[in-house]
Amino acid sequence: IVTQILKEYRIMSADVLAREEITVDQLVDVVVGNRQYKPCLYLYNKIDMVTIEEVDQLARMPHSMVGSVAKAFNVSHDPKEDDLLKQNLWKYLGLTRIYTKRKGSPPDLEEPVVLSEIRKGTTVKSLCANVSSELLRDFNFALVWGVSAKHTPQRCGLAHKLHDQDVVQIVAKTVKQQQQDKAYTLISQAANDKHAKKRLEAKKQKQKRLRG
């Protein structure tokens, strides 16, 4: 079987070492090298129509949960209600809610930044990149309140791993720190070019209105 699989992928000569029993799918994954597995959660609906023994059997299956949309069991009709299905989806997708705050202001608890462990991660760097590339470029340090902080607030760098419902304040570099950056000249030139382009476009629009 191994030889046949390797031939399908045009591998005619190879040494294959397996230190444990593997499936055909696992071998193909290694050969192809670009397979990615995503978390999967099975929801068995209409459990109000089967026996309690069948419900128990389904609920004990790996990566599975039971529910009833009609009876609103584990699946709420209210989209704002935190039912078991939503809780499991957050868990399986590795979602983390991060609240941001400005200096001298309370945190924004209405619209959190949602990070994903299985996509771009849940570090301070991921938060900055999610909000703005300029925020990541000008990053100095972060102040963190919450479960991930050893004390309140904790001064952290980009590699700090955030936990659900942490509050984060990003502190940007000072002007003097930015001027010491090797890329400062290029950044300043790009900003000036962008400003000049806007002024030129505004001037053209004004001339166009005057003519017509």
XYZ file of N, CA and C in Angstrom:
636
model
N 0.840 -1.204 0.000
C 0.000 0.000 0.000
C 0.873 1.251 0.000
N 1.946 1.238 0.803
C 2.842 2.387 0.881
C 3.454 2.680 -0.477
N 3.898 1.622 -1.162
C 4.505 1.784 -2.497
C 3.511 2.377 -3.485
N 2.270 1.929 -3.450
C 1.248 2.433 -4.358
C 0.973 3.917 -4.103
N 0.913 4.303 -2.833
C 0.660 5.714 -2.495
C 1.806 6.591 -2.979
N 3.044 6.138 -2.756
C 4.202 6.925 -3.175
C 4.244 7.066 -4.696
N 3.878 6.007 -5.423
C 3.869 6.073 -6.881
C 2.837 7.076 -7.387
N 1.699 7.177 -6.677
C 0.661 8.131 -7.083
C 1.181 9.564 -7.005
N 2.106 9.801 -6.095
C 2.685 11.147 -5.953
C 4.064 11.234 -6.607
N 4.354 10.283 -7.522
C 5.572 10.273 -8.339
C 6.850 10.205 -7.499
N 6.759 9.468 -6.406
C 7.940 9.209 -5.579
C 8.349 7.754 -5.824
N 9.434 7.562 -6.580
C 9.848 6.216 -6.990
C 10.913 5.615 -6.076
N 11.619 6.452 -5.339
C 12.676 5.951 -4.464
C 12.642 6.735 -3.155
N 12.406 6.039 -2.055
C 12.319 6.712 -0.754
C 12.447 5.702 0.373
N 12.985 6.146 1.500
C 13.028 5.350 2.722
C 11.906 5.826 3.635
N 11.019 4.940 4.006
C 9.870 5.283 4.849
C 10.040 4.635 6.210
N 10.057 5.474 7.254
C 10.212 4.976 8.620
C 9.005 5.405 9.443
N 8.266 4.434 9.954
C 7.106 4.702 10.799
C 7.360 4.085 12.165
N 7.373 4.906 13.183
C 7.668 4.428 14.539
C 6.413 3.968 15.282
N 5.277 4.046 14.618
C 4.024 3.582 15.214
C 3.067 3.219 14.083
N 1.940 2.617 14.433
C 0.950 2.276 13.424
C 0.284 3.550 12.914
N 0.231 3.694 11.589
C -0.358 4.889 10.990
C -1.412 4.481 9.969
N -2.330 5.390 9.687
C -3.374 5.151 8.699
C -2.909 5.651 7.336
N -3.672 5.310 6.318
C -3.368 5.774 4.959
C -3.445 7.302 4.898
N -4.439 7.873 5.555
C -4.593 9.334 5.558
C -3.379 10.020 6.182
N -2.856 9.468 7.277
C -1.684 10.050 7.930
C -0.460 9.999 7.026
N -0.304 8.908 6.283
C 0.822 8.798 5.350
C 0.692 9.818 4.228
N -0.513 9.961 3.692
C -0.746 10.931 2.621
C -0.469 12.347 3.117
N -0.861 12.642 4.354
C -0.616 13.968 4.919
C 0.868 14.296 4.950
N 1.683 13.308 5.325
C 3.130 13.519 5.388
C 3.711 13.710 3.993
N 3.242 12.922 3.047
C 3.752 13.006 1.675
C 3.384 14.341 1.033
N 2.120 14.732 1.176
C 1.658 15.987 0.558
C 2.267 17.189 1.275
N 2.239 17.156 2.594
C 2.902 18.193 3.374
C 2.170 19.504 3.501
N 0.953 19.601 2.974
C 0.227 20.874 3.060
C -1.183 20.716 3.629
N -1.412 19.616 4.284
C -2.736 19.387 4.867
C -2.859 20.117 6.203
N -4.010 20.719 6.426
C -4.310 21.376 7.691
C -5.656 20.877 8.200
N -5.682 20.490 9.457
C -6.916 19.999 10.060
C -7.518 21.075 10.952
N -8.808 21.307 10.777
C -9.527 22.300 11.565
C -10.412 21.595 12.596
N -10.652 22.238 13.730
C -11.521 21.633 14.738
C -12.925 21.388 14.189
N -13.531 20.319 14.644
C -14.870 19.956 14.169
C -15.751 19.624 15.372
N -16.964 20.151 15.351
C -17.925 19.884 16.412
C -19.216 19.379 15.768
N -19.669 18.185 16.190
C -20.904 17.605 15.660
C -22.063 17.930 16.594
N -23.126 18.503 16.028
C -24.332 18.798 16.794
C -25.451 17.884 16.313
N -25.947 17.057 17.219
C -27.047 16.154 16.891
C -28.349 16.800 17.347
N -29.174 17.175 16.382
C -30.425 17.887 16.637
C -31.582 16.890 16.826
N -32.707 17.408 17.250
C -33.956 16.642 17.420
C -33.802 15.504 18.427
N -33.072 15.758 19.511
C -32.900 14.694 20.508
C -34.179 14.436 21.288
N -35.179 15.339 21.151
C -36.462 15.113 21.807
C -37.279 14.027 21.116
N -36.760 13.522 19.987
C -37.492 12.496 19.233
C -36.863 11.114 19.363
N -35.823 10.973 20.196
C -35.178 9.671 20.378
C -35.186 9.316 21.864
N -34.743 8.095 22.161
C -34.754 7.624 23.547
C -33.600 8.235 24.334
N -33.696 8.195 25.647
C -32.649 8.739 26.508
C -31.359 7.959 26.358
N -31.470 6.656 26.050
C -30.276 5.831 25.837
C -29.526 6.288 24.587
N -30.272 6.612 23.531
C -29.646 7.081 22.292
C -29.010 8.456 22.488
N -29.668 9.316 23.251
C -29.120 10.646 23.553
C -27.806 10.512 24.304
N -27.792 9.620 25.285
C -26.574 9.405 26.077
C -25.434 8.887 25.211
N -25.758 7.996 24.288
C -24.741 7.432 23.390
C -24.166 8.516 22.474
N -25.025 9.369 21.924
C -24.576 10.437 21.043
C -23.733 11.464 21.794
N -24.155 11.792 23.000
C -23.457 12.813 23.787
C -22.060 12.364 24.194
N -21.831 11.057 24.279
C -20.530 10.532 24.688
C -19.561 10.368 23.514
N -20.027 10.599 22.305
C -19.151 10.477 21.138
C -18.173 11.646 21.096
N -16.960 11.396 20.573
C -15.940 12.466 20.550
C -16.399 13.674 19.729
N -16.072 14.863 20.233
C -16.355 16.124 19.538
C -17.830 16.242 19.167
N -18.682 15.844 20.075
C -20.117 15.837 19.786
C -20.905 16.482 20.917
N -22.066 17.021 20.570
C -23.013 17.526 21.554
C -24.415 17.300 21.018
N -25.372 17.266 21.913
C -26.756 17.035 21.520
C -27.565 18.290 21.795
N -28.672 18.424 21.084
C -29.518 19.597 21.267
C -30.841 19.445 20.564
N -31.669 20.439 20.743
C -32.972 20.464 20.078
C -33.327 21.916 19.789
N -33.376 22.249 18.515
C -33.744 23.620 18.136
C -35.199 23.886 18.479
N -36.055 22.910 18.251
C -37.482 23.080 18.513
C -37.760 23.307 19.997
N -37.035 22.586 20.867
C -37.246 22.696 22.313
C -36.274 23.687 22.973
N -35.399 24.319 22.160
C -34.416 25.284 22.664
C -33.524 24.666 23.741
N -33.149 23.393 23.519
C -32.259 22.714 24.459
C -30.826 22.774 23.930
N -29.965 23.453 24.647
C -28.561 23.683 24.273
C -28.400 24.583 23.044
N -29.519 24.930 22.403
C -29.499 25.840 21.249
C -30.585 26.884 21.470
N -30.209 28.058 21.887
C -31.188 29.082 22.245
C -31.765 29.763 21.010
N -33.032 30.192 21.130
C -33.662 30.972 20.066
C -33.201 32.427 20.100
N -32.664 32.843 21.240
C -32.172 34.214 21.393
C -30.700 34.259 20.985
N -30.347 35.006 19.925
C -28.947 35.048 19.467
C -27.988 35.649 20.486
N -28.521 36.399 21.443
C -27.667 37.034 22.451
C -27.443 36.146 23.678
N -28.200 35.066 23.776
C -28.071 34.185 24.945
C -26.858 33.270 24.792
N -26.130 33.095 25.878
C -24.906 32.283 25.846
C -25.252 30.822 26.114
N -25.697 30.119 25.061
C -26.078 28.726 25.231
C -24.861 27.812 25.085
N -25.065 26.504 25.261
C -23.973 25.536 25.224
C -23.333 25.451 23.840
N -24.132 25.605 22.786
C -23.591 25.555 21.431
C -22.583 26.691 21.215
N -22.941 27.904 21.610
C -22.033 29.045 21.457
C -20.771 28.842 22.289
N -20.936 28.324 23.515
C -19.779 28.086 24.372
C -18.806 27.100 23.727
N -19.346 26.024 23.156
C -18.491 25.024 22.521
C -17.847 25.555 21.243
N -18.570 26.387 20.490
C -18.000 26.975 19.279
C -16.819 27.875 19.626
N -16.969 28.675 20.660
C -15.865 29.532 21.102
C -14.666 28.685 21.525
N -14.958 27.586 22.217
C -13.887 26.706 22.697
C -13.166 26.028 21.533
N -13.913 25.475 20.588
C -13.312 24.724 19.483
C -12.573 25.635 18.504
N -13.062 26.842 18.317
C -12.413 27.785 17.406
C -11.286 28.561 18.077
N -11.153 28.377 19.384
C -10.086 29.068 20.100
C -10.255 30.570 20.092
N -11.503 31.048 20.188
C -11.777 32.481 20.131
C -11.533 33.140 21.479
N -10.985 34.348 21.433
C -10.661 35.097 22.640
C -11.124 36.535 22.485
N -11.900 37.024 23.457
C -12.375 38.413 23.418
C -11.394 39.301 24.175
N -10.916 40.335 23.494
C -9.981 41.281 24.101
C -10.603 42.672 24.066
N -10.674 43.313 25.232
C -11.215 44.668 25.318
C -10.062 45.670 25.307
N -10.223 46.711 24.527
C -9.176 47.728 24.423
C -9.570 48.978 25.200
N -8.571 49.766 25.580
C -8.825 51.035 26.269
C -7.780 52.061 25.872
N -8.211 53.321 25.894
C -7.299 54.436 25.675
C -6.807 54.953 27.015
N -5.698 55.670 26.997
C -5.132 56.220 28.218
C -6.108 57.212 28.844
N -6.403 57.004 30.137
C -7.301 57.898 30.853
C -8.773 57.645 30.617
N -9.112 56.597 29.861
C -10.512 56.284 29.569
C -10.835 54.864 30.010
N -12.102 54.598 30.309
C -12.487 53.222 30.678
C -12.421 52.307 29.460
N -12.306 51.002 29.657
C -12.246 50.066 28.524
C -13.561 50.009 27.764
N -13.466 49.729 26.486
C -14.643 49.562 25.639
C -15.139 48.125 25.777
N -16.196 47.952 26.569
C -16.728 46.616 26.835
C -17.864 46.236 25.896
N -18.170 47.101 24.935
C -19.267 46.842 24.013
C -18.811 46.052 22.786
N -17.656 46.399 22.230
C -17.180 45.765 21.007
C -15.754 45.241 21.196
N -15.603 44.015 21.672
C -14.260 43.459 21.866
C -13.611 43.099 20.531
N -12.287 43.033 20.540
C -11.544 42.509 19.395
C -11.476 40.999 19.580
N -11.934 40.251 18.596
C -11.988 38.791 18.701
C -10.776 38.197 17.989
N -9.951 37.485 18.738
C -8.776 36.823 18.192
C -9.022 35.313 18.159
N -8.302 34.615 17.288
C -8.477 33.172 17.152
C -7.141 32.460 17.317
N -7.119 31.463 18.172
C -5.892 30.700 18.426
C -5.461 29.916 17.198
N -6.420 29.458 16.391
C -6.081 28.610 15.243
C -5.805 29.419 13.984
N -5.919 30.740 14.042
C -5.641 31.561 12.871
C -4.370 32.382 13.081
N -4.490 33.550 13.693
C -3.320 34.414 13.856
C -2.801 34.457 15.280
N -3.408 33.665 16.175
C -2.925 33.619 17.543
C -3.619 34.626 18.441
N -3.263 34.589 19.721
C -3.907 35.456 20.717
C -2.874 36.246 21.516
N -1.785 36.627 20.866
C -0.759 37.424 21.524
C -1.049 38.914 21.347
N -0.269 39.739 22.045
C -0.385 41.189 21.884
C -0.085 41.586 20.440
N 0.867 40.915 19.830
C 1.200 41.177 18.425
C -0.001 40.907 17.525
N -0.718 39.818 17.782
C -1.911 39.493 16.997
C -2.972 40.576 17.153
N -3.107 41.092 18.368
C -4.079 42.156 18.628
C -3.732 43.405 17.833
N -2.460 43.812 17.869
C -2.027 45.012 17.146
C -2.239 44.842 15.645
N -1.878 43.683 15.116
C -2.021 43.437 13.681
C -3.493 43.413 13.276
N -4.351 42.956 14.177
C -5.781 42.895 13.893
C -6.394 44.287 13.847
N -5.883 45.192 14.684
C -6.435 46.549 14.752
C -5.877 47.426 13.646
N -4.541 47.470 13.526
C -3.922 48.368 12.549
C -2.456 48.002 12.357
N -1.991 48.048 11.120
C -0.577 47.789 10.842
C 0.290 48.921 11.410
N -0.253 50.126 11.451
C 0.484 51.256 12.020
C 0.648 51.090 13.527
N -0.362 50.504 14.176
C -0.273 50.261 15.614
C 0.834 49.272 15.921
N 0.985 48.270 15.079
C 2.060 47.291 15.245
C 3.419 47.925 14.967
N 3.469 48.799 13.965
C 4.727 49.461 13.596
C 5.216 50.388 14.710
N 4.301 51.116 15.344
C 4.663 52.110 16.362
C 4.586 51.558 17.781
N 4.439 50.246 17.925
C 4.266 49.633 19.253
C 5.476 49.871 20.155
N 5.193 50.265 21.393
C 6.242 50.439 22.407
C 6.095 49.367 23.484
N 4.938 49.340 24.136
C 4.615 48.283 25.089
C 3.109 48.280 25.307
N 2.622 47.263 26.011
C 1.194 47.153 26.296
C 0.976 47.024 27.793
N -0.112 47.610 28.275
C -0.543 47.437 29.659
C -1.737 46.488 29.647
N -1.636 45.418 30.429
C -2.653 44.362 30.388
C -3.288 44.173 31.756
N -4.620 44.157 31.764
C -5.390 43.811 32.949
C -6.139 42.514 32.659
N -6.192 41.607 33.615
C -6.956 40.388 33.400
C -6.236 39.145 33.868
N -6.742 37.986 33.440
C -6.234 36.689 33.894
C -4.784 36.483 33.491
N -4.395 36.947 32.316
C -3.035 36.704 31.830
C -1.993 37.584 32.511
N -2.438 38.607 33.226
C -1.503 39.536 33.873
C -1.112 39.023 35.263
N 0.181 39.078 35.567
C 0.668 38.650 36.876
C 0.338 39.679 37.947
N 0.238 40.941 37.548
C -0.179 42.015 38.447
C -0.949 43.027 37.609
N -1.627 43.960 38.247
C -2.519 44.876 37.546
C -2.017 46.321 37.616
N -1.756 46.962 36.446
C -1.623 46.297 35.153
C -0.204 45.767 34.963
N -0.040 44.850 34.043
C 1.281 44.319 33.738
C 1.775 44.902 32.423
N 3.034 45.369 32.428
C 3.642 45.884 31.208
C 4.174 44.705 30.389
N 3.708 44.587 29.155
C 4.017 43.410 28.339
C 4.544 43.803 26.965
N 5.206 42.830 26.337
C 5.686 42.993 24.975
C 4.772 42.303 23.980
N 5.209 42.232 22.750
C 4.387 41.663 21.680
C 4.124 40.173 21.852
N 5.025 39.455 22.521
C 4.897 38.000 22.626
C 3.960 37.561 23.755
N 3.465 38.503 24.554
C 2.599 38.137 25.684
C 1.307 37.509 25.187
N 0.942 36.353 25.750
C -0.265 35.622 25.351
C -1.457 36.117 26.170
N -2.492 36.552 25.484
C -3.672 37.108 26.130
C -4.711 36.026 26.412
N -5.521 36.268 27.442
C -6.608 35.359 27.785
C -7.953 36.036 27.525
N -8.997 35.242 27.542
C -10.335 35.751 27.240
C -10.731 36.861 28.203
N -11.236 37.968 27.645
C -11.742 39.136 28.356
C -10.648 39.950 29.049
N -9.414 39.809 28.596
C -8.351 40.710 29.063
C -8.614 42.119 28.545
N -8.120 43.099 29.278
C -8.190 44.497 28.851
C -6.774 44.949 28.510
N -6.613 45.570 27.347
C -5.284 45.936 26.864
C -5.246 47.397 26.445
N -4.204 48.085 26.899
C -3.922 49.446 26.436
C -2.579 49.432 25.714
N -2.577 49.824 24.451
C -1.352 49.857 23.657
C -0.707 51.223 23.786
N 0.549 51.241 24.161
C 1.305 52.491 24.286
C 2.275 52.577 23.107
N 2.125 53.614 22.306
C 2.956 53.775 21.110
C 4.291 54.424 21.470
N 5.228 54.324 20.569
C 6.534 54.959 20.747
C 6.381 56.476 20.763
N 7.235 57.138 21.507
C 7.259 58.601 21.493
C 7.866 59.068 20.172
N 7.716 60.361 19.895
C 8.276 60.916 18.662
C 9.788 60.709 18.628
N 10.442 60.901 19.776
C 11.896 60.731 19.847
C 12.281 59.283 19.560
N 11.514 58.325 20.097
C 11.783 56.907 19.837
C 11.569 56.573 18.367
N 10.532 57.157 17.762
C 10.272 56.908 16.355
C 11.396 57.465 15.479
N 11.942 58.613 15.861
C 13.026 59.222 15.091
C 14.298 58.392 15.143
N 14.457 57.623 16.205
C 15.627 56.768 16.334
C 15.492 55.474 15.545
N 14.288 55.213 15.058
C 14.050 54.007 14.265
C 14.709 54.147 12.902
N 15.326 53.062 12.424
C 16.027 53.089 11.143
C 15.072 53.366 9.983
N 13.831 52.951 10.136
C 12.859 53.128 9.052
C 12.097 54.446 9.150
N 12.484 55.309 10.082
C 11.735 56.554 10.311
C 11.715 57.431 9.072
N 12.855 57.543 8.379
C 12.938 58.396 7.190
C 11.980 57.913 6.112
N 11.950 56.601 5.897
C 11.054 56.044 4.879
C 9.590 56.250 5.258
N 9.287 56.077 6.553
C 7.909 56.249 7.023
C 7.479 57.701 6.855
N 8.375 58.630 7.221
C 8.055 60.054 7.100
C 7.848 60.437 5.640
N 8.708 59.926 4.765
C 8.585 60.230 3.346
C 7.283 59.692 2.770
N 6.908 58.486 3.188
C 5.656 57.896 2.716
C 4.448 58.711 3.177
N 4.507 59.195 4.437
C 3.416 60.022 4.961
C 3.333 61.352 4.215
N 4.487 61.955 3.929
C 4.502 63.212 3.184
C 3.972 63.033 1.765
N 4.367 61.934 1.135
C 3.890 61.652 -0.224
C 2.382 61.459 -0.243
N 1.859 60.769 0.771
C 0.431 60.536 0.859
C -0.321 61.849 1.045
N 0.235 62.724 1.906
C -0.398 64.026 2.161
C -0.369 64.885 0.897
N 0.777 64.883 0.189
C 0.904 65.668 -1.043
C -0.061 65.178 -2.116
N -0.266 63.864 -2.184
C -1.183 63.291 -3.159
C -2.616 63.731 -2.875
N -2.992 63.762 -1.601
C -4.338 64.202 -1.232
C -4.546 65.671 -1.586
N -3.528 66.497 -1.322
C -3.636 67.918 -1.642
C -3.764 68.128 -3.149
N -3.022 67.349 -3.932
C -3.092 67.472 -5.385
C -4.461 67.066 -5.898
N -5.013 65.973 -5.343
C -6.336 65.524 -5.761
C -7.408 66.546 -5.393
N -7.276 67.148 -4.201
C -8.230 68.181 -3.777
C -8.153 69.405 -4.686
N -6.938 69.761 -5.088
C -6.747 70.911 -5.984
C -7.380 70.651 -7.340
N -7.212 69.433 -7.868
C -7.809 69.077 -9.150
C -9.331 69.105 -9.079
N -9.887 68.619 -7.975
C -11.333 68.630 -7.799
C -11.879 70.046 -7.743
N -11.137 70.943 -7.079
C -11.553 72.339 -6.973
C -11.524 72.998 -8.349
N -10.471 72.764 -9.127
C -10.363 73.323 -10.462
C -11.467 72.795 -11.373
N -11.816 71.526 -11.197
C -12.860 70.926 -11.993
C -14.214 71.566 -11.714
N -14.478 71.843 -10.432
C -15.743 72.498 -10.057
C -15.810 73.911 -10.618
N -14.689 74.625 -10.588
C -14.664 76.001 -11.084
C -14.910 76.062 -12.594
N -14.411 75.049 -13.308
C -14.574 75.026 -14.766
C -15.986 74.621 -15.186
N -16.575 73.784 -14.387
C -17.847 73.264 -14.852
C -19.014 73.599 -14.034
